[in-house]
Coordinates of C-alpha atoms and ligand atoms in Angstrom, one line a residue:
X1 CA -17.8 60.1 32.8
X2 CA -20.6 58.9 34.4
X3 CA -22.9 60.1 37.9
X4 CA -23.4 57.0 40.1
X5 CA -27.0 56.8 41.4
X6 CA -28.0 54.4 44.7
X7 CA -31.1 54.0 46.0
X8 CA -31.0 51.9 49.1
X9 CA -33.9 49.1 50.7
X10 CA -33.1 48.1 54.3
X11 CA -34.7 45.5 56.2
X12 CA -34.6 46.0 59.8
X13 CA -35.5 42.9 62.3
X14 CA -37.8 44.6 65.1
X15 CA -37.3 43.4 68.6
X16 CA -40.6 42.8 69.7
X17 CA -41.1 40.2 72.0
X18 CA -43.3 38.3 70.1
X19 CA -43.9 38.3 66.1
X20 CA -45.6 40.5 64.1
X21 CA -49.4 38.9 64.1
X22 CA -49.3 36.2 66.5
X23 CA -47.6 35.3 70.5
X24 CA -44.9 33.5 69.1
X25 CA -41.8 34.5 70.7
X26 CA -39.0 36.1 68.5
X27 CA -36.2 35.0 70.5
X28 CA -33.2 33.2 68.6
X29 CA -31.3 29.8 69.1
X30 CA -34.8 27.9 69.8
X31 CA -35.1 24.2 68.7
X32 CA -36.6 24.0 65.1
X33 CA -40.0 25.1 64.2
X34 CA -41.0 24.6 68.1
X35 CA -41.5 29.4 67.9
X36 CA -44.7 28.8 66.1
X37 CA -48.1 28.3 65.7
X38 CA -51.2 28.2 63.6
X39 CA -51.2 31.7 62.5
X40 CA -47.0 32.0 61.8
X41 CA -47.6 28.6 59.9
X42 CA -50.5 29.6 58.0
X43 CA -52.6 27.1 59.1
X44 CA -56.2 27.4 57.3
X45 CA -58.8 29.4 59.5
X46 CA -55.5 31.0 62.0
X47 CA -55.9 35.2 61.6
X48 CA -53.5 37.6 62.6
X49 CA -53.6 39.8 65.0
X50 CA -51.2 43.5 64.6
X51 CA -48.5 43.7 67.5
X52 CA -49.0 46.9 69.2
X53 CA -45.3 46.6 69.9
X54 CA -44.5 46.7 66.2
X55 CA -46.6 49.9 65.5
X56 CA -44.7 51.5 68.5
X57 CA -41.3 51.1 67.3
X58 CA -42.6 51.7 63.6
X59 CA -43.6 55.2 65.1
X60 CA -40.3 56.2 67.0
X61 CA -37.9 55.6 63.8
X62 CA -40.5 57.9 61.7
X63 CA -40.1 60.4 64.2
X64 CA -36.6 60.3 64.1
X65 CA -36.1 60.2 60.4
X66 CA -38.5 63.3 60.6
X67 CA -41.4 61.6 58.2
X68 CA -44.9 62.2 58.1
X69 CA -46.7 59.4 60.3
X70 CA -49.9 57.9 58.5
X71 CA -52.9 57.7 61.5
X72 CA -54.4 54.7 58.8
X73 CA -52.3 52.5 57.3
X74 CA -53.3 49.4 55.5
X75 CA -51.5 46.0 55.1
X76 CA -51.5 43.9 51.7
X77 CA -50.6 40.5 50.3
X78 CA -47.5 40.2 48.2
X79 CA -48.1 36.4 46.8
X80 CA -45.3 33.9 45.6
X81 CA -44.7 30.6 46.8
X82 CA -41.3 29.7 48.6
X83 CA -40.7 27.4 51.1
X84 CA -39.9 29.0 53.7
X85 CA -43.3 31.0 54.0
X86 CA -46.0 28.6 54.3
X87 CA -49.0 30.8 53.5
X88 CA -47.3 31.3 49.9
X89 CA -47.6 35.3 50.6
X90 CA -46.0 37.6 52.5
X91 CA -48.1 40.9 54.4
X92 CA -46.3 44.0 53.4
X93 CA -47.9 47.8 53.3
X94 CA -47.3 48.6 49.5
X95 CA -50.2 51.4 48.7
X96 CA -50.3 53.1 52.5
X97 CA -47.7 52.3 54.8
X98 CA -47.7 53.7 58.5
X99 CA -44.5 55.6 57.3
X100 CA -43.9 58.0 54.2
X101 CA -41.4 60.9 53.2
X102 CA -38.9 61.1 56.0
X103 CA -35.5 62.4 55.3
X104 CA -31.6 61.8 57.0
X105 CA -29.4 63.6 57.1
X106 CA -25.5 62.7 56.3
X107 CA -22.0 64.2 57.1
X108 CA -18.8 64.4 55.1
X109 CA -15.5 64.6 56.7
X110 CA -15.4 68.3 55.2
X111 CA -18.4 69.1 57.6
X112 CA -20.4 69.4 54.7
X113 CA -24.4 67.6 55.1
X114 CA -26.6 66.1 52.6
X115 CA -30.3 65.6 53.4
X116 CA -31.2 61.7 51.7
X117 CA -35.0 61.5 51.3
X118 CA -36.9 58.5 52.6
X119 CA -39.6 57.7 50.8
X120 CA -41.1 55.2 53.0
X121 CA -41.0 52.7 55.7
X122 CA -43.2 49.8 56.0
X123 CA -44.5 47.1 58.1
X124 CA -44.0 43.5 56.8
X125 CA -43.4 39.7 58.0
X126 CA -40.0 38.1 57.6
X127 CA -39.8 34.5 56.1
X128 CA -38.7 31.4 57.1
X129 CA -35.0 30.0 56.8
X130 CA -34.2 27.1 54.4
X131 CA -31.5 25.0 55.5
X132 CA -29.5 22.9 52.8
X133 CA -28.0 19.9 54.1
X134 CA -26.2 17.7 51.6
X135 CA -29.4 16.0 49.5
X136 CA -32.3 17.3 51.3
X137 CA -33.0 20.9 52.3
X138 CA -35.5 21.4 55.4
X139 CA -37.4 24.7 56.7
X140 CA -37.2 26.4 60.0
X141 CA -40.2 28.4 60.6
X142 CA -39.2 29.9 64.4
X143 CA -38.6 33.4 62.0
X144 CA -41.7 33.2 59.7
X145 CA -43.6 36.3 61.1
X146 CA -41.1 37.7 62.5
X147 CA -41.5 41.8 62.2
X148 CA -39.6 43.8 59.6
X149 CA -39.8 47.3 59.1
X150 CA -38.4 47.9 55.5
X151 CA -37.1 51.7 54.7
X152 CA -36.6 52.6 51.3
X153 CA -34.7 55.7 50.4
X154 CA -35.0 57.8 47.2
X155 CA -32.2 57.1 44.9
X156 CA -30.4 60.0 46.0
X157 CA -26.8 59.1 46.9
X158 CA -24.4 59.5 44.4
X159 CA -21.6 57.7 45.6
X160 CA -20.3 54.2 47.2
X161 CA -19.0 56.8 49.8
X162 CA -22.9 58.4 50.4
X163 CA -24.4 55.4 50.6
X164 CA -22.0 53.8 53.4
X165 CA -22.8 57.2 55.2
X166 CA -26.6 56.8 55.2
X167 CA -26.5 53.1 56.1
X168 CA -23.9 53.9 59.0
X169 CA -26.3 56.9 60.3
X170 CA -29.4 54.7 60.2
X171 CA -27.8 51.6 61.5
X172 CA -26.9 54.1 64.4
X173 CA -30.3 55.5 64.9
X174 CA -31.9 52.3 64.8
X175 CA -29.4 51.4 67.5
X176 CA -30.3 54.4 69.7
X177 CA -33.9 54.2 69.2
X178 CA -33.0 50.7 70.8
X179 CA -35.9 49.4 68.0
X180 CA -33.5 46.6 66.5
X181 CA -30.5 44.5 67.3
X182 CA -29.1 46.1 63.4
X183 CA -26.7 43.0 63.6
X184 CA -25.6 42.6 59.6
X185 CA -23.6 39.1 60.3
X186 CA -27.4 37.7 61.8
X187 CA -29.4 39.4 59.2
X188 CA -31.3 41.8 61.4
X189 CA -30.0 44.9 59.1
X190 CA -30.5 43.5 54.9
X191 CA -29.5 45.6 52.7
X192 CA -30.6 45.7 48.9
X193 CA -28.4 48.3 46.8
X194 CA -29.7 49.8 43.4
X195 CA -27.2 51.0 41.8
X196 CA -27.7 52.7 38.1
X197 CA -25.0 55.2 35.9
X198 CA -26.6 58.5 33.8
X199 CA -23.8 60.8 31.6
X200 CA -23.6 64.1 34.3
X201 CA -26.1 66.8 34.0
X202 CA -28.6 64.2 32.7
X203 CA -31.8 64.1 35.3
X204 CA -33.2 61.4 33.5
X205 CA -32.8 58.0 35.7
X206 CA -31.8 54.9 33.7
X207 CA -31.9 51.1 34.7
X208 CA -31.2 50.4 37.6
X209 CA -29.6 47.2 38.8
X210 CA -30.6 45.4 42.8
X211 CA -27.7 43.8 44.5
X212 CA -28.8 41.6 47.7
X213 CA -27.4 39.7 49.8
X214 CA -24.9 41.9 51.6
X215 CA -23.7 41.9 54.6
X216 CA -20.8 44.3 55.5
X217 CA -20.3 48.0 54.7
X218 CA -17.4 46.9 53.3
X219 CA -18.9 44.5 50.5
X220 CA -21.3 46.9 50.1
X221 CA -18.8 49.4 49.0
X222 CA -17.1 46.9 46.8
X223 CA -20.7 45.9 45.3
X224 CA -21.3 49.2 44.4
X225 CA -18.0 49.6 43.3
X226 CA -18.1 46.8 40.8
X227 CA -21.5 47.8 39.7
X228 CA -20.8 50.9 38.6
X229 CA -17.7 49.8 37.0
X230 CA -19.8 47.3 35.2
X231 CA -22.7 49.9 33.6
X232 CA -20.1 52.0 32.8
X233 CA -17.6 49.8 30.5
X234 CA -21.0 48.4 28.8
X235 CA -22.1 52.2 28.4
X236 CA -18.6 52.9 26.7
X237 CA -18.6 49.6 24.7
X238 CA -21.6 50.6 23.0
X239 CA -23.6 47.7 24.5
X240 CA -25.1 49.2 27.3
X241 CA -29.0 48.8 26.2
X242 CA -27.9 44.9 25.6
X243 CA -26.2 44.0 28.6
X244 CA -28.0 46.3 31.0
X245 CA -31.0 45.6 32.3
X246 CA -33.6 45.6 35.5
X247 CA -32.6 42.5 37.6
X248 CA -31.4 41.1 40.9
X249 CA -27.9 40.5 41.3
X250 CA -26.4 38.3 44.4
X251 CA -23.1 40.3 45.1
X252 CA -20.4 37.3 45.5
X253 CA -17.8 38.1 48.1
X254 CA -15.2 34.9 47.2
X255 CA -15.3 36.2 43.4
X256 CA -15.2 40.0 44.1
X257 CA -18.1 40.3 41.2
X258 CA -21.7 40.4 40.6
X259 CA -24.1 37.9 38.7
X260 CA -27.7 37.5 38.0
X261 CA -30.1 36.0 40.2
X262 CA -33.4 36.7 38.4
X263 CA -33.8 38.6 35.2
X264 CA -36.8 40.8 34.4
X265 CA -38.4 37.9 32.5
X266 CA -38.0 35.7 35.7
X267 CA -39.9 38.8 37.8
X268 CA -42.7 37.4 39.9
X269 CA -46.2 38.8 39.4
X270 CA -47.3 39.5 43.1
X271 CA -50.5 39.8 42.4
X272 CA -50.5 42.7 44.9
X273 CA -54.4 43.4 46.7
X274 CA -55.4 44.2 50.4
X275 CA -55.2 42.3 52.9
X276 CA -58.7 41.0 54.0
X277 CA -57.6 39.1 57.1
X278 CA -56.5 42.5 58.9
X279 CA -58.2 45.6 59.8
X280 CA -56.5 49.2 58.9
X281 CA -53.9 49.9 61.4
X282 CA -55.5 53.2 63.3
X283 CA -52.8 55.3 65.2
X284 CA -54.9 57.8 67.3
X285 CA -53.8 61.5 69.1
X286 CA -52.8 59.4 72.6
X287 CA -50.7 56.3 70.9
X288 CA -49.2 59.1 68.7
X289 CA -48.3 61.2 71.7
X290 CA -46.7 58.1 73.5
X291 CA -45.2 56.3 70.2
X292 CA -43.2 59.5 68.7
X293 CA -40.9 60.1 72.3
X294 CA -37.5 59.3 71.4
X295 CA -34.8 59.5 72.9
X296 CA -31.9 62.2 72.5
X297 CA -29.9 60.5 68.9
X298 CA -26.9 61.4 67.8
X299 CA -27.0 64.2 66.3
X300 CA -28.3 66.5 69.2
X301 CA -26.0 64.3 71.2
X302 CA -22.8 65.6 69.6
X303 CA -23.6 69.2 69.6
X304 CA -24.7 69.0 73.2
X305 CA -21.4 67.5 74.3
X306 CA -19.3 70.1 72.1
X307 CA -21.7 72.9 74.1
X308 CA -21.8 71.7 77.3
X309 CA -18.1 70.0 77.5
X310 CA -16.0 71.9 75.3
X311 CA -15.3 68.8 73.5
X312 CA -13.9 69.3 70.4
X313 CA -15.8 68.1 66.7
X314 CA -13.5 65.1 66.0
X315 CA -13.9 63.5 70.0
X316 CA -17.9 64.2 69.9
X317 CA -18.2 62.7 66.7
X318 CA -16.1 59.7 67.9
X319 CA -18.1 59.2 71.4
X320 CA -21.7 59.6 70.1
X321 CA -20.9 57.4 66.9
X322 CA -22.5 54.6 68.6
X323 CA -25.3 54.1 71.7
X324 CA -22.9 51.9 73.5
X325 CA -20.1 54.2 73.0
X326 CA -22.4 57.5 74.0
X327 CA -24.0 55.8 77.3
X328 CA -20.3 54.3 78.6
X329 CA -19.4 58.0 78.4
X330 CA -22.8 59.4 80.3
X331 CA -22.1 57.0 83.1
X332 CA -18.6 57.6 83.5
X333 CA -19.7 61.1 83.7
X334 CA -21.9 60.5 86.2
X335 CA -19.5 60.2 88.4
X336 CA -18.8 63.3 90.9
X337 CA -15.8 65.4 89.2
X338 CA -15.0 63.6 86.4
X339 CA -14.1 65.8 83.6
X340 CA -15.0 65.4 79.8
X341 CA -11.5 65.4 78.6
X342 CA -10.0 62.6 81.3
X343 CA -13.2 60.5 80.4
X344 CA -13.0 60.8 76.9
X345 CA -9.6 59.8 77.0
X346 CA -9.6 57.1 79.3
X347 CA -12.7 56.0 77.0
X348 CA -11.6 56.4 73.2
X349 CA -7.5 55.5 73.6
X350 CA -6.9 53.7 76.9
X351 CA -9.6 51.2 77.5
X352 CA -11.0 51.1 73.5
X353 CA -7.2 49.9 72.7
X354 CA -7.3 47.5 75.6
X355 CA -10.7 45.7 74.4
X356 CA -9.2 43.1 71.6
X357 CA -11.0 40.2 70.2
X358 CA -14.0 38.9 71.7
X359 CA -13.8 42.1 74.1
X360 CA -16.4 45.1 73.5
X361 CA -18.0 47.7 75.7
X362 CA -20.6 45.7 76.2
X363 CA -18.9 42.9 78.1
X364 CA -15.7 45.1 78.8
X365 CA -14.1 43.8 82.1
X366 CA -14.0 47.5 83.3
X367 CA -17.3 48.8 83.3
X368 CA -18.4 52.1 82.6
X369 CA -18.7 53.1 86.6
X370 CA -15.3 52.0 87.3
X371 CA -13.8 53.5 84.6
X372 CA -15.7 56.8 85.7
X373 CA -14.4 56.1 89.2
X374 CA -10.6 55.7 87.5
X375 CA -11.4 59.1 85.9
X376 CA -12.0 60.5 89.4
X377 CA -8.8 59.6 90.4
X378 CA -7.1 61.2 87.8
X379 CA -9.2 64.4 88.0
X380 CA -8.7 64.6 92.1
X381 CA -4.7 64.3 91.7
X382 CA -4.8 60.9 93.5
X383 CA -2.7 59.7 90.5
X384 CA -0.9 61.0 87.6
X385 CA -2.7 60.3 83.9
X386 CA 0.6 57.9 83.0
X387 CA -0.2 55.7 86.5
X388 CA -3.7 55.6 85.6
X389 CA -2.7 53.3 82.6
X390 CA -0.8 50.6 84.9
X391 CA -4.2 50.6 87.0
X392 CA -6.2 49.8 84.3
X393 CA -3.9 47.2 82.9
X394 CA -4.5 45.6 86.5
X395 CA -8.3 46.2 86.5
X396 CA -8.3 44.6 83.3
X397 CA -7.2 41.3 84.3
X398 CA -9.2 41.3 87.3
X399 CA -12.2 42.0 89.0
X400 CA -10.7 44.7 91.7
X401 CA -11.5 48.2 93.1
X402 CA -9.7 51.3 91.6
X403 CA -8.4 52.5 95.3
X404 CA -6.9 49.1 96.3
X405 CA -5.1 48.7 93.3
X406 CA -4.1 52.2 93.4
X407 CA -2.7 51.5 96.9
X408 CA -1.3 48.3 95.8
X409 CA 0.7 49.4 93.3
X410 CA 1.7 52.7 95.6
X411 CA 0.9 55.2 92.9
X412 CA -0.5 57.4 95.1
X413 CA 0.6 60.3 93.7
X414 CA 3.0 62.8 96.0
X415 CA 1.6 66.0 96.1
X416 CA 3.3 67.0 99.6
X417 CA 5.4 70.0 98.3
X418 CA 7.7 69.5 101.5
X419 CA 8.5 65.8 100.3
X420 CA 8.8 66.9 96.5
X421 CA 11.1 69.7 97.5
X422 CA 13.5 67.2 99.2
X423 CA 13.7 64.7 96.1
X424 CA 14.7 67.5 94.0
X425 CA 17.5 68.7 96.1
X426 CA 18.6 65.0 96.3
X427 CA 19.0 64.7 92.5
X428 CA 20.3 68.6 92.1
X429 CA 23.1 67.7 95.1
X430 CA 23.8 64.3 93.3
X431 CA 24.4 66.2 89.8
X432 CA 26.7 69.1 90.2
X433 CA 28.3 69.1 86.5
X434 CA 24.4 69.5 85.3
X435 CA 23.6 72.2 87.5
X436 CA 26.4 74.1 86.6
X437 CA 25.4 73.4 83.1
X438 CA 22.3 74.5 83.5
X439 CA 23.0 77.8 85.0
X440 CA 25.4 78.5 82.1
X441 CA 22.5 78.8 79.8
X442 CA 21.6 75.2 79.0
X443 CA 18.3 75.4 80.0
X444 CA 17.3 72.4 78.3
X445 CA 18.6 70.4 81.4
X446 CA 15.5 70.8 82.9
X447 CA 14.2 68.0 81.1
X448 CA 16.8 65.9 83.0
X449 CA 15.9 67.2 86.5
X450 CA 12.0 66.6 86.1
X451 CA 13.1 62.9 84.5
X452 CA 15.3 61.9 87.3
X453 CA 12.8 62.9 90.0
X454 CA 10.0 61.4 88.4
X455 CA 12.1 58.5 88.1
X456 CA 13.1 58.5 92.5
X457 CA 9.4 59.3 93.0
X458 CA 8.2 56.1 90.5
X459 CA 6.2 58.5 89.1
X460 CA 4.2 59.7 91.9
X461 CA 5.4 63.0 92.2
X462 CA 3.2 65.7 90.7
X463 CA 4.9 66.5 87.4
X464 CA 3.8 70.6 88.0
X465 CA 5.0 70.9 91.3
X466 CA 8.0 68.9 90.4
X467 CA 8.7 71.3 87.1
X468 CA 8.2 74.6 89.5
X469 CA 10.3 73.8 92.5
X470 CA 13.0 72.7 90.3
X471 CA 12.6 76.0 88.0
X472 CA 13.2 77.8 91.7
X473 CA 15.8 75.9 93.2
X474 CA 17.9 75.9 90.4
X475 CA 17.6 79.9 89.4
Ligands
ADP501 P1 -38.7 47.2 44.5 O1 -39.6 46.9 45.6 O2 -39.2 46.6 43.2 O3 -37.3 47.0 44.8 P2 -39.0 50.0 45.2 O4 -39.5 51.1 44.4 O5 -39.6 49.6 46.5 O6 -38.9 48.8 44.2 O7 -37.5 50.3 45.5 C1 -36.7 50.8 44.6 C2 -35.4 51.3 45.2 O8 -34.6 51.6 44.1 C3 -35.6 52.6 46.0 O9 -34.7 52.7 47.0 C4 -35.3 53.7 44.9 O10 -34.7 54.8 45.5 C5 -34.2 53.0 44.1 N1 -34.2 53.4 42.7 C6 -35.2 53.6 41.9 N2 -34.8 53.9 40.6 C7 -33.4 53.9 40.7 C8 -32.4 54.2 39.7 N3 -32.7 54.5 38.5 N4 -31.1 54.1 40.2 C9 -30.8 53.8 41.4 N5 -31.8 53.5 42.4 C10 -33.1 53.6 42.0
MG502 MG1 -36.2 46.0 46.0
ZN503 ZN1 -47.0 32.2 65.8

């Protein structure tokens, strides 16, 4: 048997405003090549100029990943000639990047943690796209420049299972820190798995093995899976040294399987050296001070809520998983008297299993103030939990306030013990078999009683004050 070993490369898409060393804007869904310029197309004599902005968000995920922040960094020149990137080189930090040696940490489902190392994270411009069109293939150059940050872990997960945890915690930091879209359909979170096998209790690493282009957890999983699958039957076939070897493999989702995309012997020389077009990137005391604020992530987010709300593990976990998630929940509680445990459950079951298809949070029809507002109603007695649901069906479909549909659909709940008192007698004077019944000892009648005068009240009678006037009137 054999110890799986990742070590995981993602490429994170800033979102700056404008690119990485020149005033083109980043924005998406422009007309061809029209987001660019003399420096972004490596016109002869154009220099770059560092982004502040890029610096600044480079900052806040070293803070939050707990990594030492270099106050000098330096860029360099990775050559190799593509089309997509015009100047034939891309500027990277290899030697001194503005991040180094940060760590995350991840949790099992048997709240047990692992710290993953980081060894780095660097600044570096994205490429162009190439687009293949039947004969002739033609370049895009609105994303050449475009600001990356690239963080590289230590190879220090040992399973598919660790590695989907550490992507899912930094997708979600990223998120937080608000420093990237992380969209993995659009590109703006790449991930490059290496993968390698050694026998257990071996320390030694062996060859490892880079899968790109992938872009689900799922496939990732699955790329991993087949990986290590791979290495291992060549290990037991005695032809391990022969068929494994250090190279780039495209993961292909139709096939389920991995192939080669360059060999070793195909490996570019990139002719790595400084970068004499830019100057040293200098972070000093102030920028530091202002660049490493972040805001509350989710960790410290989860065991506030469990503090300060009672909440349990498994519903703090479930809220704070995501930024959108975690701020729908702060501005429903926002509201005056809402508790944590109506909100949470409005949030997680009622409304999460009413947003299907194209519907998320983030263009939910109820918004996070109504639903807070719907909370209210719950939490003041106005309506039962159950009549809630028929509300938010209604606000669902349309655009209305929570009291008029409330009123509308005359679910104003009946707490008037006077007008309660007189539906139960109704239903205990229209069932005297069952009240004889139930004074013989079959107590579980009650049931029926609180049923039939929920039913007269359409559900608008408080189900306590129902359950203890019946209790009385019938003992
Ligand atoms: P490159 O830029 O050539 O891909 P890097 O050193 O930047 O090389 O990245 C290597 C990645 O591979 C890191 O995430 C590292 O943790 C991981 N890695 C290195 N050796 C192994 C190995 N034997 N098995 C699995 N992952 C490894
Ligand atoms: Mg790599
Ligand atoms: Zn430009």
């Amino acid at each position: 048997m054999f110890e799986t070993v990742i070590g995981l490369e993602v490429h994170v898409q800033l979102n700056t405003k404008t690119k990485l060393f020149c005033s083109c804007p980043t924005s998406f869904n422009h007309k061809q090549n029209t987001n660019t310029c003399p420096t972004c197309l490596a016109l002869p004599g154009a220099l770059p100029v560092l982004n502040k902005e890029v610096m600044h968000k480079s900052i806040m995920l070293g803070t939050a990943i707990d990594a030492t922040i270099n106050k000098t960094s330096y860029f360099d020149r990775k050559s190799y000639f593509y089309p997509d990137s015009p100047s034939a080189y891309q500027i990277t930090q290899l030697y001194t990047p503005v991040v180094e040696h940060g760590k995350l940490q991840i949790d099992f489902e048997d709240k047990t943690q692992k710290n993953i190392r980081i060894n780095r994270a660097h600044i570096e411009a994205d490429a162009g796209k190439n687009i293949h069109d039947g004969e002739i293939s033609k370049v895009d150059l609105n994303r050449a420049g475009t600001p990356l940050l690239e963080i590289v872990s230590e190879p220090d997960m040992r399973s598919a299972e660790e590695a989907i945890l550490y992507l899912k915690k930094l997708h979600a930091i990223i998120r937080y820190l608000d420093i990237g879209d992380a969209n993995m359909q659009e590109g703006s979170f790449r991930v490059d798995v290496n993968v390698s096998i050694r026998p257990y209790g071996d320390e030694k690493l062996y060859t490892r093995v880079e899968v790109k282009n992938i872009n689900s957890f799922k496939f990732i999983q699955k790329a991993i899976e087949i990986e290590v699958r791979r290495q291992s039957e060549a290990w037991e076939d005695g032809i391990y040294e022969d068929e494994i070897c250090q190279e780039t493999r495209l993961y292909d989702q139709e096939k389920d399987e991995t192939r080669s995309m360059r060999g070793k012997e195909e490996a570019a020389d990139y002719r790595y050296f400084p970068e004499p077009d830019l100057l040293k990137a200098v972070v000093t005391d102030e920028m530091l001070a202002i660049y490493s604020q972040i805001p509350e992530l989710l960790d410290a987010k989860r065991e506030r809520f469990i503090k300060e709300y009672g909440m349990n593990e498994y519903n703090a976990g479930v809220i704070t998983a995501t930024v959108e998630m975690a701020h729908f929940f702060e501005m429903m509680m926002s509201e005056e008297g809402v508790s944590a445990k109506t909100a949470t459950s409005l949030l997680t079951v009622e409304l999460q299993g009413r947003l299907k298809g194209e519907l998320s949070l983030a263009n939910s029809p109820v918004d996070a103030k109504k639903l807070g507002f719907l909370a209210k109603r719950i939490d003041d007695k106005t309506i039962s939990g159950k009549a809630a649901k028929d509300v938010l069906d209604k606000l669902m479909e349309e655009d209305l306030e929570v009291d008029g549909v409330i009123d509308a659909l005359g679910l104003k709940q009946v707490t008037d013990t006077g007008a309660i008192e007189a539906m139960c007698q109704e239903i205990i004077d229209a069932n005297p078999e069952k009240v004889e019944q139930y004074k013989g000892g079959k107590e579980k009648l009650l049931g029926f009683f609180v049923g039939q005068v929920m039913k007269a009240s359409k559900g608008t009678a408080n189900p306590q004050a129902v359950n203890e006037i019946l209790i009385s009137k019938l003992s």
